[in-house]
Coordinates of C-alpha atoms in Angstrom, one line a residue:
M14 CA 0.0 0.0 0.0
L15 CA 1.4 3.4 -0.9
F16 CA -0.4 5.7 1.4
P17 CA -0.7 5.2 5.0
S18 CA -1.2 3.5 7.9
P19 CA -0.8 6.5 10.2
L20 CA 1.9 7.1 12.7
T21 CA -0.3 6.2 15.6
D22 CA 2.2 6.9 18.4
I23 CA 3.4 10.2 17.1
R24 CA 1.0 12.2 19.3
R25 CA 2.2 10.4 22.4
F26 CA 5.7 11.4 21.5
F27 CA 4.8 15.1 21.5
Y28 CA 2.6 14.9 24.5
S29 CA 4.9 12.8 26.7
S30 CA 5.7 14.3 30.0
K31 CA 9.4 14.4 29.1
V32 CA 8.9 16.2 25.8
V33 CA 6.2 18.8 26.3
P34 CA 7.8 20.8 29.1
R35 CA 11.2 20.7 27.5
L36 CA 11.1 20.6 23.8
P37 CA 9.6 24.1 23.0
R38 CA 12.1 25.8 25.1
E39 CA 15.0 24.2 23.3
V40 CA 13.6 25.0 19.9
D41 CA 12.1 28.4 20.6
M42 CA 13.8 30.4 23.3
H43 CA 11.3 33.3 23.0
Y44 CA 8.5 31.5 24.9
D45 CA 6.7 34.0 27.2
P46 CA 4.6 32.3 29.9
Q47 CA 3.2 35.7 31.0
A48 CA 1.3 36.0 27.7
F49 CA -1.1 33.4 29.1
D50 CA -2.0 35.6 32.1
F51 CA -4.8 38.0 31.1
S52 CA -5.9 39.0 34.6
H53 CA -4.7 42.6 34.0
L54 CA -6.8 43.0 30.8
A55 CA -10.2 44.6 30.9
K56 CA -13.0 42.7 29.1
E57 CA -14.7 45.7 27.6
P58 CA -11.8 47.0 25.4
I59 CA -11.1 43.5 24.2
S60 CA -14.7 43.0 23.2
E61 CA -14.8 46.4 21.4
E62 CA -11.5 45.6 19.6
I63 CA -12.8 42.3 18.4
E64 CA -15.9 43.9 17.1
T65 CA -13.8 46.5 15.2
Y66 CA -11.7 43.7 13.7
T67 CA -14.9 41.9 12.7
R68 CA -16.3 45.0 11.0
Y69 CA -13.2 45.9 9.0
S70 CA -11.2 42.7 8.5
N71 CA -11.9 40.1 5.8
L72 CA -11.0 37.3 8.1
T73 CA -13.8 35.0 9.3
Q74 CA -14.7 35.4 13.0
L75 CA -12.9 32.2 14.0
Q76 CA -9.8 33.2 12.0
L77 CA -9.9 36.5 13.9
S78 CA -10.0 34.6 17.2
Y79 CA -6.9 32.6 16.2
W80 CA -5.1 35.7 14.9
I81 CA -5.7 37.7 18.1
M82 CA -4.4 34.8 20.2
Q83 CA -1.3 34.5 18.0
K84 CA -0.7 38.3 18.4
L85 CA -0.9 37.9 22.2
Q86 CA 1.8 35.2 21.9
P87 CA 3.7 36.3 18.8
K88 CA 6.9 34.3 19.4
M89 CA 5.2 30.9 19.8
S90 CA 3.3 28.8 17.3
I91 CA 0.3 28.1 19.5
H92 CA -2.0 26.9 16.7
S93 CA 0.2 24.7 14.6
I94 CA -1.4 21.4 13.7
A95 CA 0.6 18.7 11.8
N96 CA -0.3 15.4 10.2
C97 CA 2.1 12.6 9.7
F98 CA 1.3 9.7 7.3
V99 CA 3.4 6.6 6.9
I100 CA 3.8 5.5 3.3
D101 CA 4.3 1.8 3.2
G102 CA 6.0 1.3 -0.2
E103 CA 8.3 3.0 -2.6
V104 CA 7.7 6.6 -3.5
D105 CA 8.7 8.3 -6.7
V106 CA 10.0 11.5 -5.1
R107 CA 9.9 13.5 -8.4
H108 CA 6.3 12.7 -9.0
F109 CA 5.5 13.4 -5.3
Q110 CA 7.1 16.8 -5.6
Q111 CA 5.3 17.6 -8.8
A112 CA 1.9 16.5 -7.3
F113 CA 2.4 18.7 -4.3
Q114 CA 3.4 21.7 -6.4
V115 CA 0.2 21.4 -8.4
L116 CA -1.7 21.0 -5.1
V117 CA -0.3 24.3 -3.9
N118 CA -1.1 26.1 -7.2
A119 CA -4.6 24.6 -7.3
S120 CA -5.5 25.4 -3.7
D121 CA -5.8 29.1 -2.7
T122 CA -5.8 28.3 1.0
L123 CA -2.2 27.0 0.7
R124 CA -1.2 30.4 -0.8
L125 CA -3.1 32.4 1.8
I126 CA -1.1 35.1 3.6
I127 CA -2.2 37.7 6.2
L128 CA -1.0 41.3 6.2
E129 CA -1.9 44.1 8.5
Q130 CA -3.3 47.4 7.3
D131 CA -3.5 50.0 10.1
G132 CA -3.5 47.2 12.6
I133 CA -6.4 45.4 10.9
P134 CA -5.6 41.9 9.5
Q135 CA -6.5 41.2 5.9
Q136 CA -6.0 37.9 4.1
Y137 CA -4.8 37.7 0.5
I138 CA -4.1 34.9 -2.0
A139 CA -0.5 35.0 -3.1
P140 CA 0.4 34.3 -6.8
Y141 CA 1.5 30.9 -7.9
R142 CA 4.8 30.1 -6.4
A143 CA 7.4 27.4 -6.6
Y144 CA 7.4 25.1 -3.6
D145 CA 10.0 22.3 -3.6
I146 CA 8.8 20.0 -0.8
D147 CA 11.8 19.0 1.3
V148 CA 13.0 15.4 1.0
I149 CA 14.9 14.3 4.2
D150 CA 16.7 11.0 4.1
C151 CA 16.8 9.4 7.5
S152 CA 17.5 5.9 6.2
S153 CA 21.2 5.9 7.0
S154 CA 20.6 6.6 10.7
P155 CA 20.9 3.7 13.2
D156 CA 17.3 4.6 14.2
P157 CA 15.5 6.2 11.2
F158 CA 12.2 6.6 13.1
M159 CA 13.9 8.4 16.0
E160 CA 15.8 10.6 13.5
F161 CA 12.5 11.5 11.9
Q162 CA 10.9 12.3 15.2
K163 CA 13.7 14.8 16.1
A164 CA 13.6 16.4 12.6
A165 CA 9.8 16.7 12.7
A166 CA 9.9 18.2 16.2
R167 CA 12.4 20.9 15.0
R168 CA 10.2 21.8 12.1
F169 CA 7.0 21.6 14.1
H170 CA 8.0 24.4 16.5
K171 CA 9.2 26.9 13.9
L172 CA 7.1 30.0 13.8
F173 CA 4.9 30.7 10.7
D174 CA 5.5 34.0 9.0
F175 CA 1.9 35.2 8.3
S176 CA 3.1 37.4 5.5
H177 CA 4.9 34.6 3.7
R178 CA 3.4 31.1 4.1
L179 CA 1.1 29.3 6.7
F180 CA 2.1 25.7 6.0
D181 CA 5.2 23.5 6.0
S182 CA 5.6 20.1 4.4
A183 CA 8.3 17.5 4.0
L184 CA 8.8 13.9 2.8
F185 CA 10.9 11.8 5.2
K186 CA 12.6 8.7 3.9
L187 CA 13.0 5.9 6.5
S188 CA 13.9 3.2 4.0
N189 CA 13.3 2.3 0.4
Q190 CA 9.9 0.9 1.3
K191 CA 8.8 3.4 4.0
Y192 CA 8.3 7.1 3.9
V193 CA 6.5 9.7 6.1
W194 CA 4.7 12.6 4.6
Y195 CA 4.7 15.5 7.1
F196 CA 2.3 18.4 6.7
N197 CA 2.0 21.2 9.2
E198 CA -0.4 24.2 8.9
H199 CA -1.5 27.0 11.1
H200 CA -5.1 26.4 12.3
I201 CA -6.1 29.7 10.7
I202 CA -6.0 28.1 7.2
G203 CA -7.5 24.7 7.9
D204 CA -9.5 22.4 10.1
A205 CA -9.7 18.6 10.4
W206 CA -12.1 18.2 7.5
S207 CA -9.9 20.4 5.4
R208 CA -6.9 18.1 6.0
T209 CA -8.9 15.0 4.8
V210 CA -9.7 17.0 1.6
L211 CA -6.0 17.9 1.2
Y212 CA -5.1 14.2 1.7
R213 CA -7.5 13.0 -1.0
R214 CA -6.3 15.7 -3.5
M215 CA -2.7 14.7 -2.9
L216 CA -3.6 11.0 -3.6
E217 CA -5.3 12.0 -6.8
L218 CA -2.6 14.3 -8.0
Y219 CA 0.2 11.8 -7.2
E220 CA -1.6 9.1 -9.2
L221 CA -2.1 11.4 -12.1
S222 CA 1.6 12.3 -12.0
L223 CA 2.5 8.7 -12.1
Q224 CA 0.3 8.3 -15.2
H225 CA 1.8 11.4 -16.8
K226 CA -1.6 13.0 -16.8
L227 CA -0.9 15.8 -14.3
H228 CA -2.0 19.1 -15.6
C229 CA -1.3 22.4 -13.7
G230 CA -4.7 23.6 -14.7
K231 CA -6.5 21.3 -12.2
T232 CA -9.3 23.2 -10.6
Y233 CA -11.0 22.6 -7.2
P234 CA -13.4 24.6 -5.0
Q235 CA -11.6 27.5 -3.5
F236 CA -11.7 29.0 0.0
S237 CA -12.1 32.5 -1.5
Q238 CA -15.5 31.4 -2.7
Y239 CA -16.5 30.5 0.9
L240 CA -15.0 33.8 2.1
L241 CA -17.2 35.8 -0.3
H242 CA -20.2 33.8 1.0
E243 CA -19.3 34.7 4.6
M244 CA -18.7 38.4 3.8
A245 CA -22.1 38.6 2.2
F246 CA -23.7 36.9 5.3
R247 CA -22.2 39.6 7.5
S248 CA -24.4 42.2 5.7
S249 CA -27.6 40.1 5.9
L250 CA -30.6 40.3 8.2
E251 CA -30.0 36.7 9.3
Y252 CA -26.5 37.8 10.6
K253 CA -28.1 40.7 12.5
K254 CA -30.7 38.5 14.1
A255 CA -28.1 35.8 15.0
R256 CA -25.9 38.5 16.6
Q257 CA -28.8 39.9 18.6
Y258 CA -29.7 36.3 19.7
W259 CA -26.2 35.7 21.1
E260 CA -25.9 39.1 22.7
K261 CA -29.1 38.5 24.6
K262 CA -28.3 34.9 25.4
L263 CA -24.8 35.6 26.7
S264 CA -26.0 38.6 28.8
N265 CA -27.9 36.3 31.2
G266 CA -24.8 35.7 33.3
N267 CA -24.8 31.9 32.7
N268 CA -21.6 32.0 30.7
V269 CA -19.4 32.2 33.8
G270 CA -16.1 30.3 33.3
L271 CA -16.3 26.8 34.7
F272 CA -12.9 27.1 36.4
S273 CA -13.0 30.8 37.2
Q274 CA -12.6 30.0 40.9
K275 CA -9.4 28.0 40.6
R276 CA -6.3 29.7 41.9
H277 CA -3.5 30.1 39.4
Y278 CA -0.1 30.7 40.9
K279 CA 1.7 30.4 37.5
L280 CA -0.1 30.5 34.2
T281 CA 2.2 28.8 31.7
G282 CA -0.3 27.5 29.2
E283 CA 1.3 24.1 29.2
M284 CA -1.0 21.2 28.4
C285 CA -1.0 17.4 28.5
W286 CA -3.1 14.9 26.6
I287 CA -4.8 11.8 28.1
S288 CA -6.9 9.4 26.0
Y289 CA -9.8 7.5 27.6
Q290 CA -11.3 4.4 26.0
P291 CA -14.8 3.7 27.4
G292 CA -14.7 0.2 26.0
K293 CA -16.8 -1.7 23.4
E294 CA -19.5 -2.7 25.9
R295 CA -20.2 0.8 27.1
V296 CA -20.1 2.3 23.6
E297 CA -22.6 -0.3 22.3
R298 CA -25.0 0.3 25.2
V299 CA -24.8 4.1 24.7
K300 CA -25.5 3.6 20.9
A301 CA -28.4 1.3 21.7
L302 CA -30.0 3.9 24.0
A303 CA -29.3 6.7 21.4
R304 CA -31.2 4.7 18.8
E305 CA -34.3 4.6 21.0
Q306 CA -37.0 7.0 20.0
K307 CA -37.1 8.9 23.3
F308 CA -33.4 9.8 22.9
A309 CA -33.2 10.3 19.1
A310 CA -32.9 13.8 17.6
F311 CA -32.5 14.1 13.9
S312 CA -30.1 11.3 13.3
I313 CA -28.1 8.7 15.3
D314 CA -25.0 11.0 15.0
M315 CA -27.0 13.9 16.5
A316 CA -28.4 11.6 19.2
L317 CA -24.9 10.5 20.2
F318 CA -23.7 14.1 20.2
V319 CA -26.5 15.0 22.6
V320 CA -25.9 12.0 24.8
Y321 CA -22.1 12.5 25.1
L322 CA -22.5 16.3 25.5
S323 CA -25.1 15.8 28.3
L324 CA -22.8 13.3 30.1
L325 CA -19.9 15.8 29.9
F326 CA -22.2 18.5 31.3
L327 CA -23.2 16.2 34.2
C328 CA -19.6 15.2 34.8
L329 CA -18.6 18.9 35.1
Y330 CA -21.6 19.6 37.3
H331 CA -20.5 17.0 39.8
I332 CA -16.9 18.2 39.8
T333 CA -17.5 22.0 40.0
G334 CA -20.9 22.1 41.8
Q335 CA -22.1 24.7 39.3
R336 CA -25.6 24.4 38.0
C337 CA -25.3 26.9 35.2
L338 CA -22.8 25.4 32.7
S339 CA -21.4 26.6 29.4
L340 CA -19.4 24.7 26.9
F341 CA -17.9 25.9 23.6
T342 CA -18.2 23.6 20.6
I343 CA -17.4 23.8 16.9
F344 CA -19.7 23.2 14.0
H345 CA -18.7 22.9 10.3
R346 CA -20.1 25.2 7.6
R347 CA -20.0 22.6 4.9
Q348 CA -23.7 22.0 4.0
S349 CA -23.1 22.2 0.3
Q350 CA -21.1 19.8 -1.8
Q351 CA -18.8 22.6 -2.9
F352 CA -17.9 23.5 0.7
Q353 CA -17.4 19.8 1.5
E354 CA -14.7 19.8 -1.1
T355 CA -13.1 23.1 0.0
M356 CA -9.9 23.3 1.9
G357 CA -9.7 26.0 4.6
L358 CA -11.2 26.9 8.0
L359 CA -14.9 26.5 7.5
T360 CA -16.0 26.1 11.1
K361 CA -17.8 28.2 13.7
E362 CA -17.5 28.4 17.5
S363 CA -20.8 28.3 19.4
V364 CA -21.8 28.3 23.1
I365 CA -24.1 25.6 24.5
Q366 CA -25.6 26.5 27.9
L367 CA -27.4 24.2 30.4
R368 CA -28.9 24.6 33.8
I369 CA -29.0 21.4 35.9
E370 CA -31.6 21.0 38.7
E371 CA -31.4 18.3 41.4
E372 CA -34.7 16.9 40.3
D373 CA -33.5 16.4 36.7
T374 CA -33.3 12.9 35.4
F375 CA -30.9 11.8 32.7
L376 CA -33.9 11.8 30.3
S377 CA -35.0 15.3 31.1
L378 CA -31.3 16.4 30.9
L379 CA -31.1 14.9 27.4
A380 CA -34.3 16.8 26.4
K381 CA -32.8 20.1 27.7
T382 CA -29.6 19.5 25.8
T383 CA -31.5 18.6 22.6
T384 CA -33.4 21.8 22.8
E385 CA -30.3 23.8 23.4
V386 CA -28.4 22.2 20.6
I387 CA -31.3 22.8 18.1
E388 CA -31.4 26.5 19.1
T389 CA -27.6 26.8 18.8
L390 CA -27.7 25.2 15.3
T391 CA -30.4 27.8 14.3
H392 CA -28.0 30.7 15.1
Y393 CA -24.6 29.1 14.9
R394 CA -23.5 31.0 11.7
Y395 CA -22.6 33.9 13.9
S396 CA -19.5 32.8 15.7
V397 CA -19.3 33.5 19.4
L398 CA -15.8 34.7 19.9
N399 CA -14.2 33.5 23.1
P400 CA -12.1 36.4 24.4
P401 CA -8.6 35.6 25.6
T402 CA -9.4 37.3 28.9
T403 CA -11.7 34.3 29.8
R404 CA -10.6 31.6 27.4
H405 CA -8.5 29.9 30.1
Q406 CA -11.7 29.3 32.1
T407 CA -13.6 27.5 29.4
V408 CA -14.2 24.0 28.2
Y409 CA -14.4 22.9 24.6
F410 CA -16.3 19.9 23.3
V411 CA -15.2 18.7 19.9
T412 CA -16.2 15.7 17.8
Q413 CA -14.0 14.4 14.9
N414 CA -14.6 11.7 12.3
S415 CA -10.9 11.0 11.6
S416 CA -11.3 7.7 9.8
Y417 CA -12.4 7.3 6.2
H418 CA -11.9 4.9 3.4
P419 CA -9.7 6.3 0.5
Q420 CA -10.7 5.7 -3.0
N421 CA -8.7 5.8 -6.3
G422 CA -7.3 2.3 -6.1
F423 CA -6.1 2.4 -2.5
G424 CA -8.5 -0.2 -1.4
T425 CA -10.4 0.1 1.9
A426 CA -7.5 0.8 4.2
S427 CA -8.5 2.9 7.2
I428 CA -6.8 6.3 7.5
R429 CA -6.7 7.9 10.9
N430 CA -6.4 11.6 10.8
E431 CA -3.7 11.7 13.5
F432 CA -2.4 15.2 14.3
L433 CA 0.3 16.9 16.3
A434 CA -1.1 19.7 18.3
E435 CA 1.1 22.3 20.1
G436 CA 1.9 21.5 23.7
Y437 CA 0.3 24.8 24.8
S438 CA -3.2 26.0 25.0
Y439 CA -5.4 28.9 26.1
E440 CA -8.4 26.7 27.0
S441 CA -8.5 25.0 30.4
L442 CA -9.9 21.8 29.1
C443 CA -10.8 20.4 25.7
V444 CA -12.6 17.0 25.3
E445 CA -12.4 15.6 21.8
I446 CA -14.3 12.6 20.7
E447 CA -12.2 10.9 18.0
N448 CA -13.8 8.5 15.5
F449 CA -17.2 10.0 16.3
N450 CA -19.8 8.0 14.3
Q451 CA -22.1 5.0 14.8
L452 CA -19.7 2.6 13.1
A453 CA -16.5 3.3 15.0
Y454 CA -15.6 3.0 18.7
P455 CA -14.7 6.5 19.9
A456 CA -11.8 7.6 22.0
F457 CA -12.2 10.5 24.4
N458 CA -9.1 12.7 24.3
F459 CA -8.8 15.0 27.3
Y460 CA -6.5 18.0 26.8
F461 CA -5.7 19.6 30.2
R462 CA -4.0 22.8 31.1
T463 CA -1.3 21.6 33.5
D464 CA -1.2 25.0 35.2
M465 CA -4.9 24.5 36.2
F466 CA -5.1 20.8 36.8
E467 CA -2.8 18.7 38.9
P468 CA -2.3 15.1 37.7
E469 CA -4.6 13.7 40.3
E470 CA -7.3 16.2 39.3
Q471 CA -6.9 15.1 35.6
Q472 CA -7.5 11.5 36.6
Q473 CA -10.4 12.5 38.8
I474 CA -12.2 14.2 35.9
I475 CA -11.7 11.1 33.7
R476 CA -12.9 8.8 36.5
Q477 CA -15.9 11.0 37.1
F478 CA -16.7 10.9 33.4
E479 CA -16.6 7.1 33.3
Q480 CA -18.7 6.9 36.5
T481 CA -21.3 9.3 34.9
I482 CA -21.5 7.0 31.8
D483 CA -22.0 3.9 34.0
T484 CA -24.7 5.6 36.1
F485 CA -26.5 6.7 33.0
L486 CA -26.4 3.2 31.5
E487 CA -27.6 1.7 34.8
N488 CA -30.8 3.7 34.9
P489 CA -31.5 6.6 32.5
L490 CA -34.6 7.6 34.5
R491 CA -32.8 8.2 37.8
T492 CA -32.3 11.8 39.1
V493 CA -28.9 13.3 38.5
G494 CA -28.7 15.4 41.7

């Protein structure tokens, strides 16, 4: 097989306790931990500044959020996301390079740059440019895989120049029959879905190059088309109504940070990653309940989303004691076939709020969550920006379908969308469900800010989440208080 089996242990390498606290300081000596402490900033000026950017910038709202956080930590790549794919088989390097060059020319998001005009960020599409993907030969090393890890780590922590290029890619040779394709991008130009689109395009272009059918005039849906769509939406009545909805909703005082009462002696932004596997039996029982009519929303996927979201809400309720809870989540803006085939950041951040009462049952809690999710989806096209002044108090809930079956002659081999995320974060906690669909068995990846959660607290949250699942499965009609 030519393209991958993924490098499944690569994330563990970057998130190991030995690497995360040490590696960025060796690679980037400009790390400033004080940039993660926003206690001295007032909320009102930040909100007004964000609104000014939204009015005059051509960045999407989520792009603006990432840009602002990068400006607050300008000497550290806090939003780099890299994929590494193992290629089991011989690679024709020349055809691989040609295919990637056409990919760059045919994808405006890979030529996207961001310049500032009077302090306001504007994005532009750079002209076609030559990009010779680096080919790094590690095969002569006593340990090619370790040599690759070191080289990838060095590349991973280099800062992106927003005015030049927002991605980096290389082909590592481990042997004549094994390569690793490394692709790193700033989150401002792509999301998880976008990277699967990029992967499929690269497969297609490489095959065309091998067949001498590669044409530089290859056309694909472009991010600039989505951007025009978003800019038009900002002038619409629907946008105004959505904005009014969120302003009213978030003024109710229920969006208090979940961990705003925790004491922070040293805000470093360091994070660690722990994967929790609920097990086949638990997952099957949750799916069986989600298929029942009283739990079903619009689809089995929506029902599972509501169930897992409700369980996370309940878990956090038992840990914090707070009845009014808020979580941030991310929705894709890819309803049309054109947008589904578009590379770029086509996502929106939204807030989901819930109030838990002692007399609530699991069933009534699911009904509340379902109503809240439906309302959020009605108005989600207006992104709710999470200001950096409070971002460290918030929790994110993200689902990701990272497995799919490639076409174009590569059989039905499963491709896991493994990624390397930076070892630093603004959010206190992010819970990502990997392989989220009714066919796969999900993994719950917990990303903790280590300056906010001690190791025992991290394990406590995971144990509480598992206990919440078991209690729900034991009796969905029992009260949650």
